[in-house]
Amino acid sequence: MSSPATDQPLVLGIETSCDETGVGIVRGTELLVDAIASSVDEHARFGGVVPEVASRAHLEAMVPMIEKACREAGVALSDLDGIAVTAGPGLAGALMVGVASAKALSVALGAPLYGVNHLASHVAVDIVEHGPLPEPTMAMLVSGGHSSLLLVPDVTHDIRSLGSTIDDAAGEAFDKVARVLGLPFPGGPHIDRASSDGQITIDFPRGLTSRKDMERHRFDFSFSGLKTAVTRWVEAERAAGRDISVADVAASFQEAVTDVLTRKAVLACREHDVAALQVGGGVAANSRLREMARHRCEEAGIALRVPRRSLCTDNGAMVASLGAQLMLKGRAPSDPSLPADSSLPVTDVRTGLPVAVDHDH
């Protein structure tokens, strides 16, 4: 267990919701190490993540990543005060590898187990980067599987969904548009790079921003129509025998996505009287999203918090950070029979709680 010199819990976090095997170690609010093994190259030839391939990659990487994390942090497994693991949402098979590993560590070490929500972890990771979260904070999480606006009064037990994607998530749209443009998987980084040489010359649609849509889907997102519009535009240009500028299409598409995301996020902050916006998830690594969020937050007098790029994509540090917050606030650990839940709702910050436990205390 941690030394008497500190009352800050030493927590190891395991993340296996998709194609990254992440193991992070956090002491209180200090990040000691963030070790990641990615199987993205194994999925690239398929143009997307293959669940079975991801699960097998997690199995192979788990023990080496745990050993690497402890070695780099200079701690022994016996020093750990708690084990945190992503219990959902995510790919079922991939989640099961992480949950089973965390259970084994918990039992072997006699350390409490915390099954946590992947999305809540993306919010909590900013604590190791920029200090305690203002309460409340507005969080916009944008990734391959999620585009969510969350009101976060307390990241350890009170997260409220204001809106989410009703079809394709932003990251998914990046992947599909990249494919149309002949760019590699995953699409986000390649579109970001291509955009730097492009001009915003095409006015692609902004989904769910009309007056009627804003009445019904005020803080929801839709990128399926945008993806289709890009595809049709490219097909029409090619059919007419015209060369297309990949850079211009990429820049115009990226502008449409980031415009909608940042516009709705700032609106949510204003309407809910929240002075801080935290942006997380893999798409938060996008340079245009960061630039536009910074500009619009400055104009609105909102404090913007965006973690470094390596902490935006899936990682073990975010899971360890949330686990440490749960321990610091005295939240109950999960039951050893904790299940993996591929469709875990974001409002469930932690899961697998004993039936008798009050979820809020």
XYZ file of C-alpha atoms in Angstrom:
361
model
C 0.000 0.000 0.000
C 1.079 3.628 -0.382
C 3.591 5.007 2.099
C 2.480 6.788 5.281
C 4.091 9.959 3.885
C 1.177 10.456 1.544
C -2.563 10.002 1.842
C -2.918 10.167 -1.926
C -4.170 6.832 -3.291
C -1.947 5.009 -5.775
C -4.257 3.665 -8.494
C -3.607 1.566 -11.580
C -6.074 2.010 -14.441
C -6.779 -0.389 -17.317
C -8.430 0.703 -20.585
C -9.439 -1.809 -23.283
C -12.690 -0.441 -24.720
C -11.512 -0.437 -28.337
C -8.086 -0.940 -29.959
C -5.735 0.577 -27.352
C -4.439 -1.420 -24.423
C -3.810 1.345 -21.911
C -2.345 1.017 -18.428
C -1.875 4.167 -16.362
C -0.761 4.804 -12.803
C -1.886 7.885 -10.865
C -1.085 8.987 -7.321
C -3.945 11.234 -6.237
C -3.969 13.843 -9.001
C -0.426 13.181 -10.238
C 0.113 11.109 -13.377
C 3.078 8.794 -12.885
C 2.911 6.813 -16.114
C 0.718 6.218 -19.147
C 1.649 3.076 -21.093
C -0.190 2.251 -24.329
C -0.046 -0.544 -26.882
C -2.206 0.108 -29.941
C -3.453 -2.471 -32.428
C -4.523 0.238 -34.905
C -2.056 -0.949 -37.551
C -3.621 -4.414 -37.476
C -7.036 -2.877 -38.223
C -5.892 -0.423 -40.904
C -6.043 -2.952 -43.738
C -9.704 -3.618 -42.861
C -10.569 0.108 -42.829
C -11.970 -0.127 -39.305
C -11.623 -1.856 -35.950
C -12.258 -5.620 -36.015
C -13.523 -6.672 -32.551
C -11.932 -10.128 -32.537
C -8.557 -8.739 -33.614
C -8.778 -6.073 -30.892
C -9.613 -8.624 -28.177
C -6.677 -10.857 -29.095
C -4.328 -7.859 -29.171
C -5.444 -6.872 -25.644
C -4.751 -10.403 -24.401
C -1.220 -10.293 -25.789
C -0.437 -6.773 -24.570
C -1.978 -6.790 -21.088
C 0.781 -8.303 -18.949
C 3.639 -6.514 -20.762
C 1.817 -3.169 -20.397
C 1.169 -3.678 -16.661
C 4.817 -4.612 -16.143
C 6.009 -1.632 -18.207
C 3.766 0.809 -16.303
C 4.985 -0.366 -12.896
C 8.603 -0.344 -14.034
C 8.406 3.201 -15.435
C 6.500 4.518 -12.401
C 8.961 2.869 -10.014
C 6.229 1.081 -8.078
C 5.507 -2.540 -7.254
C 2.070 -4.089 -7.705
C 1.967 -4.509 -3.931
C 2.180 -0.702 -3.573
C -1.188 -0.167 -5.281
C -4.158 1.087 -3.260
C -6.788 0.476 -5.926
C -7.465 -0.961 -9.393
C -9.715 0.865 -11.866
C -10.905 -0.538 -15.184
C -13.115 0.571 -18.050
C -16.261 -1.549 -17.655
C -18.117 0.113 -20.564
C -19.176 1.314 -23.000
C -17.096 -0.273 -25.743
C -16.529 -3.503 -27.653
C -17.805 -6.389 -25.510
C -14.898 -8.768 -26.069
C -12.291 -6.054 -25.623
C -13.894 -4.843 -22.382
C -13.966 -8.382 -21.003
C -10.177 -8.707 -21.344
C -9.625 -5.563 -19.273
C -12.257 -6.381 -16.669
C -10.934 -9.927 -16.192
C -7.383 -8.593 -15.806
C -8.480 -5.995 -13.256
C -10.407 -8.581 -11.252
C -7.342 -10.842 -11.135
C -5.159 -7.986 -9.884
C -7.763 -6.910 -7.332
C -8.109 -10.392 -5.878
C -4.368 -11.108 -5.894
C -3.468 -7.801 -4.226
C -6.483 -7.469 -1.933
C -7.037 -4.014 -3.476
C -10.490 -2.482 -4.105
C -11.812 -2.686 -7.666
C -13.511 0.222 -9.458
C -15.397 -0.490 -12.685
C -15.713 2.902 -14.351
C -17.375 4.526 -17.337
C -15.186 5.155 -20.371
C -16.757 8.569 -21.052
C -16.505 9.732 -17.444
C -12.820 8.768 -17.577
C -12.285 11.091 -20.559
C -13.554 13.913 -18.327
C -11.500 12.893 -15.276
C -8.176 12.709 -17.134
C -8.054 16.504 -17.336
C -7.565 16.573 -13.554
C -4.017 15.182 -13.902
C -3.323 17.803 -16.569
C -4.976 20.992 -15.265
C -5.947 20.305 -11.649
C -9.373 19.913 -10.010
C -12.419 20.231 -12.244
C -14.694 23.209 -11.587
C -18.047 21.986 -10.310
C -20.000 22.069 -12.499
C -18.004 21.590 -15.712
C -19.414 21.188 -19.225
C -17.747 18.323 -21.076
C -17.800 17.698 -24.811
C -16.508 14.239 -25.668
C -15.818 13.584 -29.331
C -14.458 10.264 -30.574
C -14.986 7.475 -33.079
C -17.927 6.122 -31.115
C -19.278 9.133 -29.242
C -20.190 12.782 -29.679
C -21.610 13.845 -26.320
C -22.365 17.016 -24.379
C -22.351 16.358 -20.645
C -23.128 18.529 -17.643
C -20.756 17.384 -14.875
C -21.564 18.638 -11.351
C -19.340 15.874 -9.881
C -17.279 13.537 -12.072
C -17.408 10.784 -9.416
C -21.191 10.421 -9.272
C -23.189 13.070 -11.117
C -22.916 13.271 -14.901
C -25.934 14.375 -16.928
C -26.310 13.865 -20.661
C -27.534 16.970 -22.477
C -27.073 15.582 -25.969
C -25.334 12.974 -28.069
C -24.973 11.743 -31.622
C -28.172 10.439 -33.216
C -26.288 8.631 -36.019
C -22.588 8.759 -36.946
C -20.234 10.078 -34.285
C -17.763 12.740 -35.413
C -14.788 10.371 -35.437
C -16.738 7.842 -37.472
C -17.531 10.556 -40.040
C -13.824 11.441 -40.231
C -13.005 7.794 -40.987
C -15.670 7.484 -43.676
C -14.801 10.764 -45.401
C -11.111 9.828 -45.316
C -11.989 6.613 -47.155
C -13.878 8.598 -49.827
C -10.812 10.829 -50.254
C -8.408 7.871 -50.427
C -6.776 8.684 -47.090
C -5.676 5.958 -44.636
C -7.441 4.714 -41.486
C -7.874 6.149 -38.910
C -9.118 9.178 -40.800
C -8.915 11.934 -38.183
C -5.158 12.643 -38.193
C -4.935 12.348 -41.995
C -7.811 14.779 -42.620
C -6.300 17.172 -40.072
C -2.957 17.087 -41.900
C -4.529 17.395 -45.362
C -6.641 20.355 -44.180
C -3.554 22.366 -43.283
C -2.854 22.779 -47.016
C -6.490 23.378 -47.994
C -8.984 26.205 -48.294
C -12.564 26.168 -47.008
C -14.156 26.421 -50.435
C -17.242 24.197 -50.068
C -20.201 24.989 -47.821
C -21.084 21.550 -46.483
C -24.245 21.187 -44.328
C -24.278 21.710 -40.563
C -26.483 18.938 -39.134
C -29.193 19.664 -36.531
C -28.651 23.440 -36.543
C -31.873 24.653 -38.189
C -34.425 26.387 -35.960
C -36.722 23.338 -36.116
C -33.882 20.914 -35.330
C -32.695 23.082 -32.441
C -36.115 22.785 -30.842
C -36.008 18.982 -30.849
C -32.264 18.240 -30.846
C -30.756 21.324 -29.212
C -27.584 19.631 -27.990
C -27.607 16.511 -30.174
C -25.260 15.886 -33.078
C -25.700 14.330 -36.523
C -22.869 13.786 -39.006
C -24.415 11.175 -41.293
C -25.914 13.806 -43.629
C -22.599 15.653 -43.797
C -20.738 12.446 -44.651
C -23.258 11.749 -47.435
C -22.993 15.317 -48.744
C -19.205 15.035 -48.993
C -19.464 11.674 -50.751
C -21.986 12.971 -53.292
C -19.973 16.124 -53.959
C -16.815 14.105 -54.632
C -18.693 11.631 -56.853
C -20.299 14.463 -58.848
C -16.969 16.205 -59.429
C -15.296 12.990 -60.552
C -18.238 12.112 -62.817
C -17.858 15.525 -64.457
C -14.198 14.785 -65.098
C -12.915 17.476 -62.742
C -9.944 17.019 -60.452
C -10.760 17.441 -56.783
C -8.539 19.043 -54.186
C -8.342 16.554 -51.330
C -6.983 19.338 -49.110
C -9.917 21.667 -49.853
C -12.541 18.945 -49.325
C -10.841 17.884 -46.084
C -10.682 21.478 -44.806
C -14.317 22.186 -45.736
C -15.550 18.962 -44.121
C -13.484 19.544 -40.978
C -14.822 23.095 -40.706
C -18.430 21.854 -40.832
C -17.795 19.319 -38.041
C -15.903 21.656 -35.722
C -18.338 24.523 -36.314
C -21.308 22.450 -35.089
C -19.419 20.913 -32.161
C -18.076 24.175 -30.756
C -21.255 26.168 -31.435
C -23.411 23.723 -29.465
C -20.841 23.344 -26.673
C -20.643 27.105 -26.059
C -24.443 27.381 -26.228
C -24.756 24.622 -23.599
C -22.338 26.479 -21.303
C -24.313 29.709 -21.659
C -27.735 28.160 -21.146
C -26.636 26.141 -18.103
C -24.537 28.973 -16.646
C -21.333 26.918 -16.668
C -18.040 28.794 -16.816
C -15.739 25.931 -17.890
C -15.741 23.689 -20.968
C -13.631 20.545 -21.085
C -13.069 18.871 -24.460
C -11.944 15.243 -24.604
C -11.960 12.115 -26.741
C -9.829 11.242 -29.759
C -11.223 13.983 -32.017
C -10.153 16.549 -29.389
C -6.659 16.041 -30.818
C -7.877 17.811 -34.003
C -6.031 21.120 -34.450
C -8.990 23.012 -35.958
C -11.344 21.877 -33.180
C -8.865 23.121 -30.575
C -8.404 26.443 -32.366
C -12.124 27.084 -32.862
C -12.990 26.039 -29.290
C -10.323 28.379 -27.928
C -11.569 31.297 -30.038
C -15.266 30.807 -29.209
C -14.636 30.215 -25.508
C -12.533 33.403 -25.308
C -15.358 35.365 -26.936
C -17.911 33.899 -24.496
C -15.757 34.259 -21.379
C -15.612 30.500 -20.851
C -12.515 28.743 -19.487
C -11.410 26.029 -21.930
C -9.688 22.853 -20.729
C -8.244 20.448 -23.300
C -5.733 17.765 -22.266
C -2.567 17.153 -24.273
C -3.197 15.079 -27.394
C -1.913 11.802 -25.913
C -4.501 12.063 -23.120
C -7.379 12.784 -25.530
C -7.203 9.411 -27.249
C -8.043 6.282 -25.211
C -5.501 5.638 -22.457
C -5.068 4.036 -19.044
C -4.239 7.325 -17.315
C -7.831 8.522 -17.659
C -9.145 5.375 -15.969
C -6.595 5.628 -13.167
C -7.461 9.317 -12.714
C -11.168 8.567 -12.261
C -10.337 5.660 -9.940
C -8.204 7.961 -7.792
C -11.023 10.537 -7.630
C -13.461 7.833 -6.519
C -11.071 6.810 -3.738
C -10.391 10.406 -2.672
C -14.141 11.063 -2.363
C -14.762 7.817 -0.509
C -16.996 6.268 -3.170
C -17.780 2.561 -2.739
C -15.761 0.110 -4.850
C -17.352 -2.310 -7.301
C -18.324 -5.852 -6.466
C -15.810 -8.548 -7.555
C -18.526 -9.937 -9.850
C -18.391 -6.687 -11.878
C -19.655 -7.284 -15.451
C -18.437 -5.691 -18.661
C -21.267 -3.607 -20.116
C -20.805 -2.621 -23.762
C -23.749 -0.197 -23.623
C -23.127 1.329 -20.175
C -24.946 4.718 -20.030
C -22.795 7.752 -19.329
C -24.918 8.582 -16.284
C -23.453 5.466 -14.595
C -20.014 6.787 -13.624
C -19.150 3.462 -11.983
C -20.752 0.079 -12.194
C -20.904 -3.265 -10.429
C -21.869 -1.676 -7.121
C -23.166 -3.961 -4.356
C -26.966 -3.815 -4.235
C -27.027 -2.326 -0.725
C -24.798 0.610 -1.660
C -26.320 4.061 -2.122
C -25.049 5.109 -5.567
C -24.534 8.704 -4.463
C -22.550 8.051 -1.330
